[in-house]
Coordinates of C-alpha atoms (C1' of nucleotides) in Angstrom, one line a residue:
Chain A
M1 CA 12.3 1.5 -19.2
P2 CA 11.9 -0.4 -22.4
D3 CA 15.1 -1.6 -24.0
G4 CA 15.6 0.1 -27.3
P5 CA 15.2 -2.4 -30.2
S6 CA 18.7 -1.9 -31.4
D7 CA 20.2 -2.6 -28.0
E8 CA 19.4 -6.2 -27.6
G9 CA 20.7 -7.7 -30.8
H10 CA 17.5 -9.2 -32.1
D11 CA 16.9 -9.3 -35.8
D12 CA 16.9 -6.5 -38.2
G13 CA 13.4 -7.2 -39.3
E14 CA 12.3 -5.2 -36.4
R15 CA 13.2 -1.9 -38.0
A16 CA 11.2 -2.7 -41.1
F17 CA 8.3 -3.8 -39.0
L18 CA 8.2 -0.6 -37.1
E19 CA 8.3 1.5 -40.2
S20 CA 5.3 -0.2 -41.6
Y21 CA 3.4 -0.5 -38.4
D22 CA 0.0 1.0 -38.6
A23 CA -1.1 2.2 -35.2
S24 CA -4.6 3.0 -36.4
S25 CA -5.5 -0.6 -37.2
F26 CA -6.7 -1.3 -33.6
P27 CA -9.6 0.4 -31.9
R28 CA -8.3 2.5 -29.1
P29 CA -9.9 4.1 -26.1
S30 CA -9.3 7.7 -24.9
V31 CA -7.0 8.0 -22.0
A32 CA -7.4 10.8 -19.4
V33 CA -5.9 11.7 -16.0
D34 CA -8.0 12.9 -13.1
V35 CA -6.4 14.3 -10.0
A36 CA -7.7 14.1 -6.4
L37 CA -6.1 17.1 -4.8
L38 CA -6.3 16.8 -1.0
S39 CA -5.5 18.9 1.9
A40 CA -6.5 19.0 5.6
L41 CA -8.1 22.1 7.3
D42 CA -9.4 22.3 10.8
G43 CA -9.8 18.6 11.3
A44 CA -11.4 17.8 8.0
L45 CA -10.3 16.6 4.6
Y46 CA -10.9 18.9 1.6
T47 CA -10.5 18.5 -2.1
F48 CA -10.4 20.7 -5.1
V49 CA -13.3 20.5 -7.6
V50 CA -14.0 22.1 -10.9
R51 CA -17.5 22.9 -12.3
R52 CA -18.0 21.3 -15.7
T53 CA -18.9 23.8 -18.4
E54 CA -19.2 21.2 -21.1
H55 CA -21.1 17.9 -21.7
P56 CA -21.2 15.4 -20.3
F57 CA -22.4 16.2 -16.7
R58 CA -22.4 19.9 -17.5
G59 CA -22.9 21.9 -14.4
L60 CA -21.8 19.2 -12.1
W61 CA -18.6 19.4 -10.0
S62 CA -15.7 17.1 -10.9
L63 CA -12.1 16.5 -10.1
P64 CA -9.7 18.3 -12.3
G65 CA -8.8 16.2 -15.3
G66 CA -7.9 16.1 -18.9
F67 CA -6.9 13.9 -21.8
V68 CA -3.3 12.6 -22.0
R69 CA -1.4 14.1 -25.0
P70 CA 0.1 11.8 -27.6
D71 CA 3.7 12.1 -26.3
E72 CA 3.1 13.1 -22.7
P73 CA 4.1 11.0 -19.8
L74 CA 1.2 10.3 -17.4
D75 CA 2.8 12.1 -14.5
D76 CA 3.3 15.1 -16.7
A77 CA -0.3 15.1 -17.7
A78 CA -1.3 15.1 -14.0
R79 CA 1.0 18.0 -13.3
R80 CA -0.2 19.9 -16.3
V81 CA -3.8 19.5 -15.2
L82 CA -3.0 20.7 -11.7
D83 CA -1.2 23.7 -13.0
G84 CA -3.9 24.5 -15.5
K85 CA -6.9 24.1 -13.3
A86 CA -5.6 25.0 -9.9
G87 CA -2.5 27.1 -10.7
L88 CA -0.3 24.8 -8.6
K89 CA 3.2 23.8 -9.6
D90 CA 5.7 21.5 -7.7
V91 CA 3.0 19.5 -6.0
F92 CA 3.5 16.1 -4.5
I93 CA 1.6 13.6 -6.8
E94 CA 1.4 9.9 -6.9
Q95 CA -0.4 7.6 -9.3
L96 CA -3.4 6.1 -7.6
Y97 CA -5.4 3.7 -9.8
T98 CA -6.7 3.3 -13.3
F99 CA -10.4 3.4 -13.8
G100 CA -11.5 1.7 -16.9
D101 CA -15.1 0.7 -16.6
P102 CA -16.5 0.8 -20.2
G103 CA -19.6 2.8 -19.0
R104 CA -17.8 5.4 -16.9
D105 CA -17.9 8.1 -19.5
P106 CA -21.1 8.4 -21.6
R107 CA -19.2 9.8 -24.6
T108 CA -17.0 6.9 -25.4
R109 CA -14.6 4.6 -23.8
V110 CA -12.4 6.8 -21.6
I111 CA -9.8 5.1 -19.4
S112 CA -8.8 7.4 -16.6
V113 CA -5.4 7.2 -14.8
A114 CA -6.2 8.7 -11.4
Y115 CA -3.6 10.5 -9.3
F116 CA -3.7 12.0 -5.9
A117 CA -2.0 15.2 -4.9
L118 CA -1.3 16.6 -1.5
V119 CA -0.8 20.3 -0.6
D120 CA -0.8 22.2 2.7
R121 CA -3.8 24.3 3.6
G122 CA -2.2 27.5 2.5
R123 CA -1.6 26.3 -1.0
L124 CA -5.1 25.0 -1.4
S125 CA -6.6 28.4 -0.7
V126 CA -4.3 30.0 -3.2
A127 CA -5.6 27.7 -5.8
L128 CA -9.0 29.4 -5.7
Q129 CA -8.0 33.0 -6.2
G130 CA -10.0 34.7 -8.9
E131 CA -11.7 31.6 -10.2
Q132 CA -15.4 31.2 -10.4
Q133 CA -15.7 27.7 -11.6
V134 CA -13.6 26.0 -9.0
S135 CA -14.2 25.3 -5.4
V136 CA -13.0 23.5 -2.3
A137 CA -15.2 20.7 -1.1
R138 CA -15.2 18.9 2.2
V139 CA -14.7 15.2 1.9
N140 CA -16.8 12.9 4.0
I141 CA -15.6 9.3 4.4
P142 CA -18.5 7.1 5.3
W143 CA -16.4 4.0 6.0
E144 CA -14.0 3.0 8.8
G145 CA -10.3 2.0 8.6
E146 CA -9.3 0.9 5.1
T147 CA -12.7 -0.6 4.1
G148 CA -12.8 1.6 1.0
G149 CA -15.6 2.7 -1.2
P150 CA -16.9 6.0 -2.5
V151 CA -17.0 9.1 -0.4
S152 CA -19.3 12.1 -0.5
V153 CA -18.3 15.8 -0.9
A154 CA -20.0 18.9 0.4
L155 CA -19.6 22.5 -0.7
H156 CA -19.7 25.1 2.0
D157 CA -22.8 26.9 0.7
Q158 CA -24.7 24.0 -1.0
G159 CA -24.1 21.1 1.2
E160 CA -23.6 17.6 -0.2
V161 CA -23.3 17.5 -4.0
P162 CA -22.8 14.7 -6.5
L163 CA -19.6 14.5 -8.6
A164 CA -19.5 13.8 -12.3
F165 CA -18.3 10.4 -13.6
D166 CA -17.0 8.0 -11.0
H167 CA -15.1 10.7 -9.2
E168 CA -16.6 9.8 -5.8
D169 CA -14.9 6.4 -6.3
I170 CA -11.6 8.0 -7.2
L171 CA -11.7 10.2 -4.1
G172 CA -12.6 7.2 -2.1
M173 CA -9.6 5.3 -3.4
A174 CA -7.4 8.3 -2.7
A175 CA -8.6 8.4 0.9
K176 CA -8.0 4.7 1.3
R177 CA -4.6 5.0 -0.1
I178 CA -3.4 7.8 2.1
R179 CA -4.8 6.1 5.1
G180 CA -2.8 3.1 4.3
K181 CA 0.4 4.9 3.6
L182 CA 0.3 7.3 6.5
D183 CA 2.0 5.1 9.0
Y184 CA 5.0 4.0 7.1
T185 CA 5.7 6.9 4.7
P186 CA 6.3 10.7 5.3
I187 CA 3.1 11.4 3.3
G188 CA 1.5 13.4 6.1
F189 CA 4.1 16.2 5.9
Q190 CA 2.9 17.1 2.5
L191 CA -0.2 18.5 4.1
L192 CA 1.8 20.7 6.5
G193 CA 3.7 23.9 5.9
E194 CA 7.4 24.5 6.3
T195 CA 7.3 24.4 10.1
F196 CA 4.7 22.9 12.4
T197 CA 4.1 21.7 15.9
L198 CA 3.7 18.1 17.0
R199 CA 0.1 18.8 17.7
H200 CA -0.3 20.0 14.0
V201 CA 1.1 16.7 12.8
Q202 CA -1.2 14.7 15.1
T203 CA -4.2 16.6 13.9
V204 CA -3.3 15.9 10.3
H205 CA -2.9 12.2 11.1
E206 CA -6.2 12.1 13.0
T207 CA -8.0 13.9 10.1
I208 CA -6.7 11.4 7.5
L209 CA -7.3 8.3 9.7
G210 CA -10.7 9.6 10.9
R211 CA -10.0 8.6 14.5
P212 CA -8.3 10.1 17.6
L213 CA -4.8 9.1 18.3
N214 CA -3.0 8.7 21.6
K215 CA -1.1 11.9 22.2
D216 CA 1.8 10.4 24.2
S217 CA 2.7 7.6 22.0
F218 CA 2.2 9.7 18.8
R219 CA 4.6 12.2 20.1
R220 CA 7.1 9.5 21.1
R221 CA 6.8 7.8 17.7
M222 CA 7.2 11.0 15.8
L223 CA 10.3 12.1 17.7
A224 CA 11.8 8.7 17.5
S225 CA 11.3 8.4 13.7
G226 CA 14.1 10.8 13.0
Q227 CA 12.0 12.7 10.5
L228 CA 11.7 15.8 12.6
E229 CA 14.2 18.5 13.3
A230 CA 13.5 21.1 16.0
T231 CA 13.9 24.6 14.6
G232 CA 14.5 26.3 18.0
E233 CA 11.6 28.5 17.3
R234 CA 8.2 28.5 19.0
Q235 CA 4.7 29.3 18.2
R236 CA 3.6 32.9 18.4
D237 CA 0.2 34.5 19.0
V238 CA -1.4 31.6 20.7
D239 CA -3.3 31.9 24.0
H240 CA -1.5 29.1 25.7
R241 CA 2.0 27.8 26.1
P242 CA 3.6 28.0 22.7
A243 CA 4.9 24.7 21.3
E244 CA 8.2 24.0 19.7
L245 CA 8.2 24.3 15.9
Y246 CA 9.6 21.4 13.9
R247 CA 10.8 20.9 10.3
F248 CA 10.5 17.8 8.2
V249 CA 13.8 16.1 7.3
R250 CA 14.1 13.2 4.9
R251 CA 15.1 10.2 6.9
S252 CA 18.7 9.5 6.2
A253 CA 19.1 6.4 4.0
V254 CA 20.4 3.7 6.4
Chain B
M1 CA -19.7 4.2 -11.0
P2 CA -20.6 7.1 -13.2
D3 CA -24.0 8.5 -12.8
G4 CA -26.1 8.0 -15.9
P5 CA -26.7 11.3 -17.7
S6 CA -30.5 11.0 -17.3
D7 CA -30.3 10.3 -13.6
E8 CA -29.1 13.6 -12.4
G9 CA -31.6 16.0 -13.9
H10 CA -29.2 18.1 -15.8
D11 CA -30.2 19.5 -19.1
D12 CA -31.5 17.7 -22.1
G13 CA -28.8 19.1 -24.3
E14 CA -26.6 16.3 -23.0
R15 CA -28.4 13.7 -25.0
A16 CA -28.0 15.7 -28.2
F17 CA -24.3 16.2 -27.4
L18 CA -23.7 12.6 -26.9
E19 CA -25.3 11.6 -30.1
S20 CA -23.1 14.0 -32.1
Y21 CA -20.0 13.3 -30.2
D22 CA -17.1 12.2 -32.4
A23 CA -14.8 10.0 -30.5
S24 CA -12.2 10.0 -33.2
S25 CA -11.5 13.7 -33.0
F26 CA -8.8 13.3 -30.4
P27 CA -5.5 11.4 -30.8
R28 CA -5.7 8.3 -28.7
P29 CA -3.0 5.9 -27.4
S30 CA -3.4 2.1 -27.4
V31 CA -4.1 0.6 -24.0
A32 CA -2.9 -2.9 -23.0
V33 CA -2.8 -5.0 -19.9
D34 CA 0.3 -6.9 -18.8
V35 CA 0.2 -9.5 -16.0
A36 CA 2.9 -10.3 -13.6
L37 CA 1.9 -13.9 -12.5
L38 CA 3.9 -14.8 -9.4
S39 CA 4.3 -17.9 -7.4
A40 CA 6.7 -19.2 -4.7
L41 CA 8.7 -22.4 -5.1
D42 CA 11.4 -23.7 -2.8
G43 CA 12.3 -20.4 -1.3
A44 CA 12.4 -18.4 -4.6
L45 CA 9.9 -16.3 -6.5
Y46 CA 8.9 -17.3 -10.0
T47 CA 7.0 -15.7 -12.7
F48 CA 5.4 -16.8 -16.0
V49 CA 6.9 -15.5 -19.2
V50 CA 5.9 -15.8 -22.9
R51 CA 8.3 -15.8 -25.8
R52 CA 7.4 -13.1 -28.3
T53 CA 6.8 -14.4 -31.8
E54 CA 6.1 -11.0 -33.3
H55 CA 7.8 -7.7 -33.5
P56 CA 8.7 -5.7 -31.5
F57 CA 11.2 -7.6 -29.3
R58 CA 10.6 -10.8 -31.3
G59 CA 12.3 -13.7 -29.6
L60 CA 12.5 -12.0 -26.2
W61 CA 10.6 -13.1 -23.2
S62 CA 7.8 -10.9 -21.9
L63 CA 5.0 -10.9 -19.4
P64 CA 1.7 -12.1 -20.8
G65 CA -0.2 -9.2 -22.1
G66 CA -2.6 -8.0 -24.7
F67 CA -4.6 -5.0 -25.9
V68 CA -7.8 -4.0 -24.1
R69 CA -10.9 -4.6 -26.2
P70 CA -13.3 -1.7 -26.9
D71 CA -15.9 -2.7 -24.3
E72 CA -13.9 -4.8 -22.0
P73 CA -13.3 -3.9 -18.3
L74 CA -9.6 -3.8 -17.4
D75 CA -9.9 -6.6 -14.9
D76 CA -11.6 -8.7 -17.5
A77 CA -8.7 -8.1 -20.0
A78 CA -6.2 -9.2 -17.4
R79 CA -8.2 -12.4 -16.7
R80 CA -8.6 -13.1 -20.4
V81 CA -4.8 -12.7 -20.9
L82 CA -4.1 -15.1 -18.1
D83 CA -6.6 -17.7 -19.4
G84 CA -5.4 -17.3 -23.0
K85 CA -1.7 -17.5 -22.4
A86 CA -1.4 -19.6 -19.2
G87 CA -4.7 -21.5 -19.3
L88 CA -5.5 -20.3 -15.8
K89 CA -9.0 -19.3 -14.6
D90 CA -10.2 -18.0 -11.3
V91 CA -6.9 -16.5 -10.4
F92 CA -6.4 -13.8 -7.7
I93 CA -5.5 -10.6 -9.6
E94 CA -5.1 -7.0 -8.5
Q95 CA -4.3 -3.9 -10.5
L96 CA -0.8 -2.8 -9.9
Y97 CA 0.3 0.4 -11.7
T98 CA -0.1 2.0 -15.1
F99 CA 3.0 2.4 -17.2
G100 CA 2.7 5.1 -19.7
D101 CA 6.2 6.3 -20.7
P102 CA 5.8 7.5 -24.3
G103 CA 8.9 5.5 -25.4
R104 CA 8.0 2.2 -23.7
D105 CA 6.8 0.6 -26.9
P106 CA 8.6 1.3 -30.2
R107 CA 5.5 0.8 -32.3
T108 CA 3.4 3.6 -31.0
R109 CA 2.1 5.0 -27.8
V110 CA 1.0 2.1 -25.7
I111 CA -0.2 2.6 -22.2
S112 CA -0.1 -0.6 -20.2
V113 CA -2.3 -1.2 -17.1
A114 CA -0.2 -3.7 -15.2
Y115 CA -1.7 -6.4 -13.0
F116 CA -0.2 -8.9 -10.6
A117 CA -1.6 -12.3 -10.2
L118 CA -0.9 -14.9 -7.5
V119 CA -1.2 -18.7 -7.8
D120 CA 0.1 -21.6 -5.7
R121 CA 3.0 -23.6 -7.0
G122 CA 0.8 -26.4 -8.3
R123 CA -1.1 -24.2 -10.6
L124 CA 2.0 -22.5 -12.0
S125 CA 3.3 -25.8 -13.2
V126 CA 0.0 -26.7 -14.8
A127 CA 0.2 -23.4 -16.7
L128 CA 3.1 -24.8 -18.7
Q129 CA 1.7 -28.1 -20.0
G130 CA 2.2 -28.6 -23.7
E131 CA 3.3 -25.1 -24.4
Q132 CA 6.6 -24.4 -26.2
Q133 CA 6.6 -20.6 -26.1
V134 CA 6.0 -20.1 -22.4
S135 CA 8.2 -20.7 -19.4
V136 CA 8.7 -20.1 -15.7
A137 CA 11.4 -17.8 -14.8
R138 CA 13.1 -17.2 -11.4
V139 CA 12.8 -13.6 -10.2
N140 CA 15.8 -12.0 -8.6
I141 CA 15.1 -8.9 -6.5
P142 CA 18.3 -6.9 -6.2
W143 CA 17.0 -4.4 -3.7
E144 CA 16.2 -4.6 0.0
G145 CA 12.9 -3.9 1.8
E146 CA 10.6 -1.8 -0.2
T147 CA 13.2 0.2 -2.1
G148 CA 11.8 -0.7 -5.4
G149 CA 13.2 -0.8 -8.9
P150 CA 13.5 -3.3 -11.7
V151 CA 14.2 -7.0 -11.0
S152 CA 16.0 -9.6 -13.2
V153 CA 14.7 -12.9 -14.3
A154 CA 16.5 -16.2 -15.0
L155 CA 15.4 -19.2 -17.0
H156 CA 16.4 -22.6 -15.7
D157 CA 18.5 -23.5 -18.8
Q158 CA 19.6 -20.1 -20.0
G159 CA 20.3 -18.1 -16.9
E160 CA 19.5 -14.5 -16.7
V161 CA 17.6 -13.1 -19.7
P162 CA 16.3 -9.6 -20.5
L163 CA 12.6 -9.1 -20.8
A164 CA 10.8 -7.1 -23.5
F165 CA 9.5 -3.6 -23.0
D166 CA 9.6 -2.3 -19.4
H167 CA 8.6 -5.6 -18.0
E168 CA 11.4 -5.8 -15.6
D169 CA 10.0 -2.6 -14.1
I170 CA 6.5 -4.1 -13.9
L171 CA 7.8 -7.2 -12.1
G172 CA 9.8 -5.0 -9.8
M173 CA 6.7 -3.0 -9.0
A174 CA 4.8 -6.2 -8.4
A175 CA 7.5 -7.4 -6.0
K176 CA 7.4 -4.2 -4.1
R177 CA 3.7 -4.2 -3.8
I178 CA 3.3 -7.7 -2.5
R179 CA 6.1 -7.1 0.0
G180 CA 4.2 -4.1 1.3
K181 CA 0.9 -5.8 1.5
L182 CA 2.0 -9.0 3.0
D183 CA 1.9 -8.0 6.6
Y184 CA -1.6 -6.6 6.7
T185 CA -3.5 -8.6 4.0
P186 CA -4.0 -12.3 3.5
I187 CA -2.2 -12.1 0.2
G188 CA 0.3 -14.8 1.1
F189 CA -2.3 -17.5 1.2
Q190 CA -2.8 -17.1 -2.5
L191 CA 0.5 -18.7 -3.0
L192 CA -0.4 -21.8 -0.9
G193 CA -2.6 -24.7 -1.7
E194 CA -5.8 -25.7 0.1
T195 CA -4.0 -26.9 3.2
F196 CA -0.5 -26.1 4.5
T197 CA 1.7 -26.0 7.6
L198 CA 2.8 -23.0 9.5
R199 CA 6.3 -23.6 8.2
H200 CA 4.9 -23.4 4.6
V201 CA 3.4 -20.1 5.4
Q202 CA 6.6 -18.8 6.9
T203 CA 8.6 -19.9 3.9
V204 CA 6.3 -18.1 1.6
H205 CA 6.6 -14.9 3.6
E206 CA 10.3 -15.2 3.8
T207 CA 10.5 -15.8 0.1
I208 CA 8.4 -12.7 -0.6
L209 CA 10.2 -10.5 1.9
G210 CA 13.6 -11.8 1.0
R211 CA 14.7 -12.2 4.6
P212 CA 14.4 -14.7 7.4
L213 CA 11.7 -14.3 10.0
N214 CA 11.6 -15.2 13.6
K215 CA 9.9 -18.5 13.9
D216 CA 8.3 -18.1 17.3
S217 CA 6.7 -14.7 16.8
F218 CA 5.6 -15.6 13.2
R219 CA 3.8 -18.6 14.5
R220 CA 2.2 -16.6 17.3
R221 CA 1.1 -13.8 15.0
M222 CA -0.4 -16.2 12.4
L223 CA -2.3 -18.2 15.0
A224 CA -3.5 -15.0 16.7
S225 CA -4.7 -13.5 13.4
G226 CA -7.7 -15.7 13.3
Q227 CA -7.1 -16.4 9.6
L228 CA -6.1 -20.0 10.2
E229 CA -8.2 -23.1 11.0
A230 CA -6.7 -26.3 12.0
T231 CA -7.8 -29.2 9.8
G232 CA -7.0 -31.9 12.4
E233 CA -4.9 -33.6 9.7
R234 CA -1.2 -33.8 9.7
Q235 CA 1.6 -34.0 7.1
R236 CA 2.4 -37.4 5.7
D237 CA 5.5 -38.8 4.1
V238 CA 7.9 -36.4 5.8
D239 CA 11.0 -37.7 7.6
H240 CA 10.4 -35.8 10.8
R241 CA 7.5 -35.1 13.1
P242 CA 4.6 -34.2 10.9
A243 CA 3.1 -30.7 11.4
E244 CA -0.5 -29.8 11.7
L245 CA -2.2 -28.8 8.5
Y246 CA -4.2 -25.6 8.4
R247 CA -6.7 -24.0 6.1
F248 CA -7.1 -20.3 5.4
V249 CA -10.3 -18.8 6.6
R250 CA -11.4 -15.2 5.7
R251 CA -11.2 -13.1 8.9
S252 CA -14.7 -12.6 10.1
A253 CA -15.8 -9.0 9.6
V254 CA -15.7 -7.4 13.0
Chain C
dT1 C1' -4.3 33.9 39.3
dG2 C1' -6.7 31.0 36.0
dA3 C1' -7.4 28.8 31.5
dA4 C1' -5.3 26.2 28.2
dT5 C1' -2.0 23.5 26.0
dA6 C1' 3.0 21.8 25.9
dG7 C1' 6.1 18.7 27.6
dT8 C1' 8.2 15.1 31.1
dG9 C1' 8.2 10.9 33.9
dT10 C1' 6.4 6.6 35.4
dC11 C1' 3.6 2.5 35.5
dT12 C1' 1.2 -1.2 33.0
dA13 C1' -0.2 -4.2 29.2
dT14 C1' 1.0 -6.2 25.0
dA15 C1' 3.8 -8.1 21.3
dA16 C1' 8.4 -9.6 19.6
dG17 C1' 12.7 -12.0 20.1
dA18 C1' 15.6 -15.5 22.5
dC19 C1' 16.0 -19.8 24.3
dA20 C1' 15.0 -24.1 26.7
dA21 C1' 12.4 -28.3 27.0
dT22 C1' 9.4 -31.7 25.3
dA23 C1' 6.8 -34.2 21.4
dT24 C1' 6.4 -37.1 17.4
dC25 C1' 7.5 -38.8 13.2
dC26 C1' 11.0 -41.7 10.0
dC27 C1' 15.1 -44.2 9.5
Chain D
dG1 C1' 18.1 -44.8 19.6
dG2 C1' 19.3 -40.9 16.4
dG3 C1' 18.0 -37.2 13.4
dA4 C1' 14.9 -33.8 12.3
dT5 C1' 11.3 -30.7 12.8
dA6 C1' 6.9 -29.5 15.5
dT7 C1' 5.0 -27.5 19.5
dT8 C1' 4.8 -25.5 24.1
dG9 C1' 6.4 -22.6 27.9
dT10 C1' 9.1 -19.0 30.0
dC11 C1' 12.0 -15.0 30.2
dT12 C1' 13.6 -10.6 28.4
dT13 C1' 13.1 -6.4 25.9
dA14 C1' 10.7 -2.9 23.1
dT15 C1' 6.6 -0.3 22.3
dA16 C1' 1.9 1.6 23.1
dG17 C1' -1.5 3.3 26.2
dA18 C1' -2.8 5.5 30.6
dC19 C1' -2.1 8.8 33.8
dA20 C1' 0.0 12.1 36.9
dC21 C1' 2.6 16.1 37.2
dT22 C1' 5.2 20.2 35.8
dA23 C1' 6.0 24.2 32.5
dT24 C1' 4.8 28.3 30.0
dT25 C1' 2.2 31.5 27.7
dC26 C1' -1.9 35.0 27.5
dA27 C1' -5.9 37.2 29.4

DNA sequence: TGAATAGTGTCTATAAGACAATATCCC
DNA sequence: GGGATATTGTCTTATAGACACTATTCA
């Protein structure tokens, strides 16, 4: 938070300076936010894409995004975009990276503050209801570990499609980031519903990491983390022994 | 990287659109970069600060920063600022976070893309030669682990001083980031010279993490990491048994 | 009863922490 | 030799991986 000019006791010339300050005297880029909304379904990562109806890249799919308003915090802009394009409120978001290559938007200099957002599979499908120009696309990560780099996306009916702008890089950065944070933050639970089994948690982790995990030690680590609380309930309507359902609890501040 | 509009085969209307596009029709914020230049000296973290000679916050210390030029990549702007204010070239930099609170700059909306930069202690002192309006300030991290939050800085002769804008938050974010990345990236070597002893590496790590580390296991981990190469040389002019000097080698891609 | 997955117990390998012993420099 | 730190080796403990075995549901 910036200190207010009157709080610090520096000289009174500052007020006069600010009143005469002409903000238009420097060339300024446009600033946008783009949001990589991710979820995990059936062992694969999916993202939410919007078909562009305007130039540039008209007709291509892109991440939901929009320009930042003059007095709008960046996080608020990301939330507004998610609500406006996907109809989702109260979503977990986190700032990802700022993409500022001068050539990334053919219109003019547009600096994009990218965010990633995580929702459980139920909410991702809700985001689609009644909309023709949005879709869910499968994310394919062509690199291992935390190598990083762009990813490709595929639509269910069209197969692999290019994204507008540098949005494949943004998605790649989001994938890299959540892979890195998965082990030491409760980020994975954002992709699960209210209750879930240990197997569900493991599948989400395996999906994000792109590799199988040892069942025994995963189970042990999860239970030892203190992040899980048994509900006493069990799965229903499964054709095998039903597993205990757990709930995520914020680790008590030590 | 954005796909060029002519590469994707979408309609020709895009060219006409781009030619008639009026970039000035939307309100735009200013975009700046600020750089948290960090180094480790004698068990403490230090940063490089500049005294502001203009409003706002005239007379206060701040991180080196500047506005992004119309066709300048963000990384280039950060490097330009470091070269211009500290006289440092070829410095390790990494984008940190983008600060966009509407009230953070009293002049107008200024969105700052913050970077952190790491240099060894020798280069940090060079940065000061002959300059009156720059200084090195000690960084005090008031939180443990990766809690995060603002930090305070102290000048050698004046003690603790406030920084302009939200620069204490930027420094805090930089501290949090390097604490988090220290264990799994070679980031610590950026704070060391060409050759160093294992004890030097440990001191740097302890300085960044703000807590003592177990000597035995630290030594084992470092040697097992494959990032170190013995030079065959030893320390000189120390009043105890001289330690082996090592050199950092990029871990061979597996 | 059989298929399938959940959950438990045990053994082994690996890495971290603790500690002791020895080595090598300067004074 | 004495002080100080480097370096090596060993023991203990915690954690991860492997694997065997039991439990519980539905068809």
